[in-house]
XYZ file of C-alpha atoms in Angstrom:
438
model
C 27.162 -22.048 19.970
C 30.199 -20.763 18.079
C 30.139 -16.996 17.552
C 31.750 -15.683 14.383
C 34.239 -12.884 14.820
C 33.505 -9.479 13.317
C 35.943 -10.191 10.526
C 34.320 -13.552 9.778
C 30.854 -11.969 9.720
C 32.043 -9.249 7.351
C 33.688 -11.777 5.046
C 30.580 -13.989 5.011
C 28.339 -11.040 4.194
C 30.633 -9.787 1.428
C 30.711 -13.264 -0.076
C 26.915 -13.548 0.026
C 26.425 -10.160 -1.623
C 28.963 -10.981 -4.331
C 27.882 -14.538 -5.148
C 24.215 -14.962 -4.226
C 21.932 -14.393 -7.267
C 19.432 -12.843 -4.861
C 21.550 -9.691 -4.789
C 22.535 -9.523 -8.454
C 20.377 -6.461 -9.161
C 20.670 -4.785 -5.759
C 22.785 -1.730 -4.938
C 23.354 -0.866 -1.299
C 25.526 2.206 -0.783
C 27.065 0.892 2.450
C 29.531 -1.832 3.379
C 29.301 -5.197 5.095
C 31.442 -3.677 7.840
C 28.732 -1.054 8.408
C 26.127 -3.793 8.835
C 28.212 -5.854 11.243
C 29.215 -2.811 13.303
C 25.592 -1.821 13.908
C 23.883 -5.200 14.335
C 25.076 -6.054 17.855
C 26.882 -9.066 19.259
C 23.826 -11.348 19.299
C 21.892 -11.988 16.107
C 18.259 -13.064 16.784
C 16.445 -15.277 14.286
C 13.400 -13.791 12.544
C 12.031 -17.040 11.163
C 8.660 -15.870 9.850
C 10.136 -12.843 8.093
C 13.050 -14.822 6.655
C 10.955 -17.750 5.431
C 8.317 -15.393 4.049
C 10.879 -13.322 2.158
C 12.507 -16.402 0.656
C 9.134 -17.832 -0.301
C 7.937 -14.591 -1.895
C 11.202 -14.148 -3.797
C 10.844 -17.644 -5.246
C 7.226 -16.943 -6.209
C 7.935 -13.697 -8.072
C 10.860 -15.335 -9.845
C 8.853 -18.011 -11.609
C 7.568 -20.139 -8.746
C 4.014 -18.783 -8.648
C 1.191 -20.974 -9.936
C 0.117 -18.418 -12.533
C 3.601 -17.168 -13.325
C 2.919 -14.116 -11.151
C 1.626 -13.537 -7.641
C -1.838 -12.014 -7.372
C -2.810 -10.941 -3.876
C -5.328 -8.669 -2.216
C -5.461 -6.612 0.932
C -6.595 -8.418 4.072
C -8.528 -6.341 6.588
C -8.380 -8.936 9.409
C -6.161 -11.845 10.349
C -9.048 -14.262 9.825
C -9.526 -12.910 6.325
C -5.841 -13.613 5.622
C -6.329 -17.174 6.890
C -9.212 -17.679 4.456
C -6.972 -16.420 1.648
C -4.508 -19.187 2.502
C -7.266 -21.807 2.562
C -8.561 -20.614 -0.812
C -5.173 -20.983 -2.497
C -3.691 -17.493 -2.738
C 0.094 -17.361 -2.506
C 0.653 -14.083 -0.646
C -1.152 -11.505 1.466
C -1.119 -7.761 0.951
C -1.483 -5.495 3.983
C -2.759 -2.074 3.006
C -2.107 1.058 5.016
C -5.368 2.450 3.620
C -7.319 -0.421 5.177
C -5.414 -0.223 8.450
C -6.139 3.509 8.574
C -9.827 2.932 7.955
C -10.507 -0.051 10.169
C -7.543 -1.717 11.838
C -5.179 0.687 13.572
C -3.880 0.875 17.121
C -5.306 4.394 17.445
C -8.702 2.632 17.501
C -10.461 5.088 15.223
C -11.240 5.603 11.526
C -8.918 7.656 9.346
C -8.437 8.429 5.661
C -5.204 7.263 4.036
C -3.064 10.193 5.164
C -0.634 8.570 7.649
C -2.707 9.822 10.576
C -2.785 6.520 12.453
C -0.141 5.363 14.957
C 3.031 4.204 13.203
C 2.980 0.775 14.889
C -0.428 -0.105 13.416
C 0.736 -1.997 10.325
C 3.441 -3.995 12.158
C 0.818 -4.870 14.771
C -1.519 -6.180 12.064
C 1.348 -8.143 10.480
C 1.935 -9.779 13.849
C -1.773 -10.546 14.286
C -1.931 -12.198 10.882
C 1.152 -14.289 11.562
C -0.219 -15.309 14.964
C -3.410 -16.481 13.267
C -1.394 -18.365 10.647
C 0.529 -20.035 13.459
C -2.653 -21.057 15.269
C -4.230 -22.423 12.075
C -1.076 -24.418 11.405
C -1.054 -25.772 14.966
C -4.670 -26.895 14.579
C -3.905 -28.602 11.268
C -0.735 -30.258 12.578
C -2.567 -31.422 15.701
C -5.034 -33.248 13.474
C -2.176 -35.208 11.936
C -2.234 -33.447 8.557
C 1.282 -33.194 7.144
C 2.850 -31.250 4.266
C 2.124 -33.171 1.092
C -1.089 -34.708 2.432
C -4.375 -34.097 0.663
C -5.975 -31.034 2.162
C -2.784 -29.650 3.706
C -2.748 -25.836 3.708
C 0.467 -23.826 3.800
C -0.828 -21.102 6.083
C 2.380 -19.116 6.267
C 1.720 -16.876 3.302
C 4.294 -14.123 2.796
C 2.940 -10.724 3.800
C 3.754 -7.567 1.844
C 3.161 -4.609 4.145
C 2.630 -0.910 3.524
C 5.179 1.400 5.173
C 3.581 4.505 3.641
C 6.249 7.219 3.240
C 8.141 5.923 6.254
C 6.393 8.160 8.826
C 9.277 10.637 8.776
C 12.891 10.644 7.637
C 15.458 7.932 7.040
C 15.753 6.992 10.711
C 11.976 6.580 10.967
C 12.077 4.371 7.869
C 14.942 2.338 9.363
C 13.096 1.724 12.630
C 9.768 1.046 10.927
C 11.419 -1.540 8.680
C 12.931 -3.270 11.706
C 9.500 -3.338 13.354
C 7.963 -4.821 10.202
C 10.598 -7.562 10.096
C 10.260 -8.354 13.796
C 6.510 -8.768 13.195
C 7.166 -11.184 10.327
C 6.669 -9.151 7.140
C 8.142 -10.731 4.009
C 8.127 -7.554 1.945
C 7.668 -3.855 2.656
C 6.992 -0.941 0.330
C 7.936 2.708 0.701
C 6.610 5.570 -1.395
C 8.201 8.855 -2.449
C 5.698 11.281 -0.955
C 6.353 13.783 1.817
C 5.309 11.918 4.959
C 3.878 15.012 6.668
C 1.190 15.468 4.003
C 1.034 11.923 2.614
C -2.113 11.007 0.673
C -3.626 7.910 -0.859
C -2.206 7.537 -4.353
C -5.640 8.270 -5.795
C -6.154 11.525 -3.884
C -5.044 15.005 -4.830
C -2.520 17.158 -2.996
C 0.385 14.704 -3.151
C 3.846 16.169 -2.561
C 6.985 14.363 -3.698
C 10.297 14.453 -1.877
C 13.481 14.818 -3.949
C 14.541 11.635 -5.706
C 17.654 11.286 -3.567
C 15.629 11.497 -0.353
C 13.364 8.698 -1.571
C 16.413 6.615 -2.511
C 17.842 7.131 0.970
C 14.660 5.684 2.505
C 15.070 2.606 0.325
C 18.679 2.364 1.491
C 17.460 2.706 5.086
C 14.982 -0.133 4.562
C 17.611 -2.417 3.016
C 20.109 -1.528 5.726
C 17.574 -2.427 8.422
C 16.960 -5.794 6.763
C 20.694 -6.484 6.507
C 21.272 -5.500 10.128
C 18.554 -7.983 11.117
C 19.918 -10.662 8.790
C 16.724 -11.078 6.751
C 16.431 -10.926 2.918
C 13.259 -8.836 3.104
C 11.722 -7.813 -0.223
C 11.990 -4.032 -0.670
C 9.396 -2.471 -2.970
C 9.749 1.101 -4.208
C 6.604 3.009 -5.089
C 6.470 6.269 -6.970
C 3.493 8.599 -7.058
C 5.098 10.768 -9.741
C 2.497 9.951 -12.398
C -0.059 12.061 -10.530
C 1.865 14.160 -8.000
C 2.565 17.701 -9.194
C 4.225 19.156 -6.100
C 7.811 18.781 -4.852
C 9.449 19.847 -1.594
C 12.742 21.018 -3.121
C 14.372 21.470 -6.530
C 17.804 20.442 -5.195
C 17.990 17.116 -7.076
C 19.202 17.105 -10.674
C 16.914 14.162 -11.435
C 13.879 16.305 -10.617
C 14.898 19.557 -12.265
C 13.580 18.744 -15.780
C 10.070 18.612 -14.310
C 10.172 21.765 -12.167
C 7.992 24.507 -13.690
C 9.355 27.422 -11.667
C 6.071 28.044 -9.887
C 5.763 27.840 -6.089
C 2.726 27.266 -3.890
C 1.701 29.231 -0.816
C 3.311 26.491 1.302
C 6.579 26.878 -0.601
C 6.328 23.662 -2.605
C 7.583 23.557 -6.189
C 5.136 22.728 -8.947
C 6.303 19.942 -11.252
C 5.065 18.358 -14.472
C 3.526 15.077 -13.430
C 3.049 12.136 -15.781
C 4.794 9.187 -17.373
C 8.191 10.832 -17.883
C 8.472 11.969 -14.275
C 7.369 8.503 -13.125
C 9.981 6.840 -15.339
C 12.747 9.102 -14.042
C 11.986 8.003 -10.516
C 11.359 4.344 -11.303
C 14.765 4.168 -12.989
C 16.424 5.921 -10.034
C 14.835 3.583 -7.490
C 15.353 0.314 -9.382
C 18.928 -0.414 -8.201
C 17.890 -0.037 -4.557
C 14.639 -2.022 -4.682
C 13.624 -5.580 -5.486
C 10.399 -4.513 -7.195
C 9.327 -1.146 -8.580
C 5.729 0.082 -8.524
C 4.266 3.127 -10.225
C 0.899 4.195 -8.831
C -1.492 5.062 -11.661
C -4.902 6.682 -12.019
C -6.466 4.198 -14.446
C -5.821 0.573 -15.462
C -3.771 1.209 -18.593
C -1.672 -1.543 -20.189
C -0.110 0.988 -22.552
C 1.176 3.089 -19.664
C 2.329 -0.036 -17.836
C 4.226 -1.164 -20.942
C 6.039 2.143 -21.421
C 6.999 2.309 -17.761
C 8.231 -1.299 -17.783
C 10.254 -0.836 -20.955
C 11.990 2.240 -19.565
C 12.856 0.590 -16.251
C 14.086 -2.550 -18.001
C 16.205 -0.541 -20.428
C 18.040 0.933 -17.446
C 17.909 -2.134 -15.195
C 17.287 -5.328 -17.214
C 15.425 -8.011 -15.310
C 14.097 -5.725 -12.593
C 10.789 -7.019 -11.272
C 7.731 -4.783 -11.182
C 4.579 -4.503 -9.095
C 1.102 -3.168 -9.898
C -1.871 -1.991 -7.871
C -5.099 -3.288 -9.437
C -6.957 -0.722 -7.408
C -10.644 -0.489 -6.428
C -10.139 3.248 -6.966
C -10.338 2.452 -10.692
C -13.772 2.190 -12.290
C -12.795 -0.958 -14.136
C -15.729 -1.258 -16.519
C -15.550 2.410 -17.379
C -11.963 1.955 -18.553
C -11.865 -1.601 -19.950
C -14.190 -4.128 -21.549
C -14.820 -7.564 -20.044
C -12.169 -9.271 -22.155
C -9.536 -6.694 -21.232
C -10.394 -6.991 -17.547
C -10.150 -10.784 -17.707
C -6.680 -10.718 -19.287
C -5.356 -7.667 -17.453
C -3.197 -9.462 -14.902
C -1.826 -11.913 -17.473
C -0.954 -8.974 -19.713
C 0.812 -7.226 -16.843
C 2.744 -10.372 -15.993
C 4.056 -10.582 -19.550
C 5.535 -7.105 -19.037
C 7.348 -8.124 -15.840
C 4.773 -7.168 -13.205
C 5.189 -10.219 -10.997
C 3.521 -8.989 -7.806
C 0.008 -7.684 -8.413
C -2.523 -6.843 -5.758
C -5.939 -5.325 -5.120
C -5.144 -2.930 -2.303
C -8.603 -2.511 -0.817
C -10.406 -5.710 -1.769
C -10.630 -6.929 1.817
C -12.454 -3.898 3.157
C -14.773 -3.712 0.140
C -15.643 -7.409 0.544
C -16.223 -6.934 4.261
C -18.255 -3.735 4.172
C -20.290 -4.561 1.060
C -21.331 -8.028 2.215
C -22.048 -6.773 5.718
C -24.270 -4.039 4.311
C -26.096 -6.441 2.003
C -26.916 -8.847 4.798
C -27.733 -6.088 7.303
C -30.068 -4.452 4.813
C -31.955 -7.680 4.158
C -31.991 -8.621 7.842
C -33.249 -5.194 8.913
C -35.933 -4.841 6.276
C -36.900 -8.385 5.377
C -37.761 -11.712 6.973
C -35.108 -12.059 9.657
C -33.401 -15.444 9.827
C -34.492 -16.353 6.299
C -31.816 -13.985 5.028
C -29.095 -15.431 7.254
C -29.764 -18.944 6.048
C -30.042 -17.917 2.389
C -27.241 -15.363 2.253
C -24.730 -16.885 4.673
C -25.269 -20.371 6.043
C -26.404 -22.266 2.945
C -23.683 -20.698 0.738
C -21.178 -21.687 3.438
C -22.380 -25.281 3.284
C -22.040 -25.229 -0.505
C -18.493 -23.844 -0.272
C -17.300 -26.889 1.664
C -16.510 -28.666 -1.595
C -13.976 -25.915 -2.374
C -12.235 -26.321 0.981
C -14.170 -23.807 3.064
C -14.349 -24.969 6.696
C -15.687 -22.069 8.771
C -19.100 -23.745 8.900
C -17.490 -25.520 11.865
C -16.556 -22.223 13.442
C -15.662 -23.615 16.883
C -13.019 -25.897 15.423
C -11.835 -23.233 12.988
C -10.657 -21.004 15.826
C -9.105 -23.791 17.887
C -11.681 -25.334 20.240
C -10.513 -28.833 19.305
C -6.866 -27.847 19.672
C -7.418 -26.582 23.199
C -9.523 -29.654 24.029
C -6.413 -31.642 23.117
C -4.258 -29.429 25.337
C -6.720 -29.903 28.211
C -6.710 -33.682 27.769
C -2.912 -33.857 27.842
C -2.700 -31.714 30.972
C -5.389 -33.779 32.736
C -3.617 -37.047 32.076
C -5.500 -38.319 29.036
C -9.147 -37.640 29.820
C -11.331 -34.644 30.621
C -14.982 -33.975 31.344
C -14.739 -30.285 30.420
C -13.849 -30.450 26.738
C -15.549 -27.725 24.698
C -16.557 -29.648 21.580
C -18.062 -32.628 23.382
C -21.791 -31.921 23.622
C -21.580 -28.787 21.492
C -24.192 -27.897 18.879
C -21.392 -27.980 16.318
C -20.703 -31.636 17.075
C -24.409 -32.490 16.984
C -25.584 -30.470 13.958
C -22.631 -29.823 11.656
C -21.145 -33.271 11.099
C-alpha cells in the first residue's frame, strides 16, 4: 500500500476542505497541517462511522423519505434493529436513556452525567454489532440490496455526548471513542459538565460561549484526525438556563444581570435572545444547530431558525420532540399531526423523540405485567403480545420467529459448513419454532 507523504496528506485535506460542498458552511479554526501532525503514521478505517455519516448527511440534505429525518431514542440494540425493520432512517441514542437503563456503571441515574463516560460509545457499539448480525442473517438467506424485503440495517446513529464530560480534551477523546464505536453524528451541549442537567430540569449552568465553541472545535478536530466526516450537532440550553460560570465572553455579557449565586455563578437572562446569540455563535462550527425548548412551539422555532439563517444561510437545524412536553396540553390534534412537517419547512431536518424508546419499553412492560399479575395469566400474553405480533407480520415484523431473529439459523449454517455439509446438532431442526410458527 502506498503511503502518502505528510505534504501530500496536507494538500489532499486542504483541497477537500476547499472544494467539497460538505464543508461549505463549516469553520474549523485549525489547519490541515495540525490534523496530519496529530493523526499518526497509520490511518485506520472507521467504516461504520464513515458510511453512517455520509448516509445521514445525504438524508438531512434532501434524501430523506419525508424531506426530513425523524428518529427516536433506542434503549436497546434490539429496539434499534426493529426501527430499521419498520422503515426509520436513523437512530437516536439518548444520554438520558443510557443514564436510566443502559450504562456501564450498571445502575440507574437521572440525566446528570453521573454514569461512566464510556457508556454511550458502548451502546453505539452494541447497536452496530446487532445491525451487523442482522445484516449477516439477511445476507446468508440470499436477500440482496434491491430485493423485495431487503432491510438496510446500518442506520446512522446520532449519539449524545452530553457536555463532553469535562473540558476540550475530554470532548476530543469522547468524540474519538464515539467514532471508533461507529457513531454517525454526535451532539454536544453548552452546559457546565460538572453540574449538567437534563434540558427539562432546573439548575442548568451555561459555560461561556467561547468555551462551548471550543468543544465543537474539539469534536470536529477529533473527526478530522480520524478521517471521518462525522456530523457535529451543537445544542444550546440557553432558552431555559439562567446561570453562567463566567462573564468573560462578550457574547454573554448582554444577558448577565450582575447577580451572583452562593456558588459564584452569574445569573443571566434566559430566553429566546440568549438562545439565538449562542445558536448564531455555534453555527459555523456545527453541521446542525439545536435549541432545547420547554414546550413544542412553532413560533419559537421559527424565530430561532430565522435568526440562525440570517447569520448563516442554509445551516441545518435539529429539534427535540420531547416526551417532557405535555403535547396535548400545548397543541391540538391537528397541530400535533403537522408539527414535524412544519418544523421541516423551517429547516429542522433532524428531528427526534429523545426518550420514546424507554417510554415504549417501560409503559408496555407495565401494562402487560399489570394484566398478567392481576388477571387471567396466559390469556393476557396471547391477547396483548402474541396475537398482535402475528398481525404485525404483514407490516414486516418478524420477531414472532424469535430464534431465527437472533441468529439460530445463521449459526446452524456456520455449523453445517464446519462439519462438511451436514450436522445432526442444528438448533432449528426439531424446534418448536419450526413446528408451530411456519
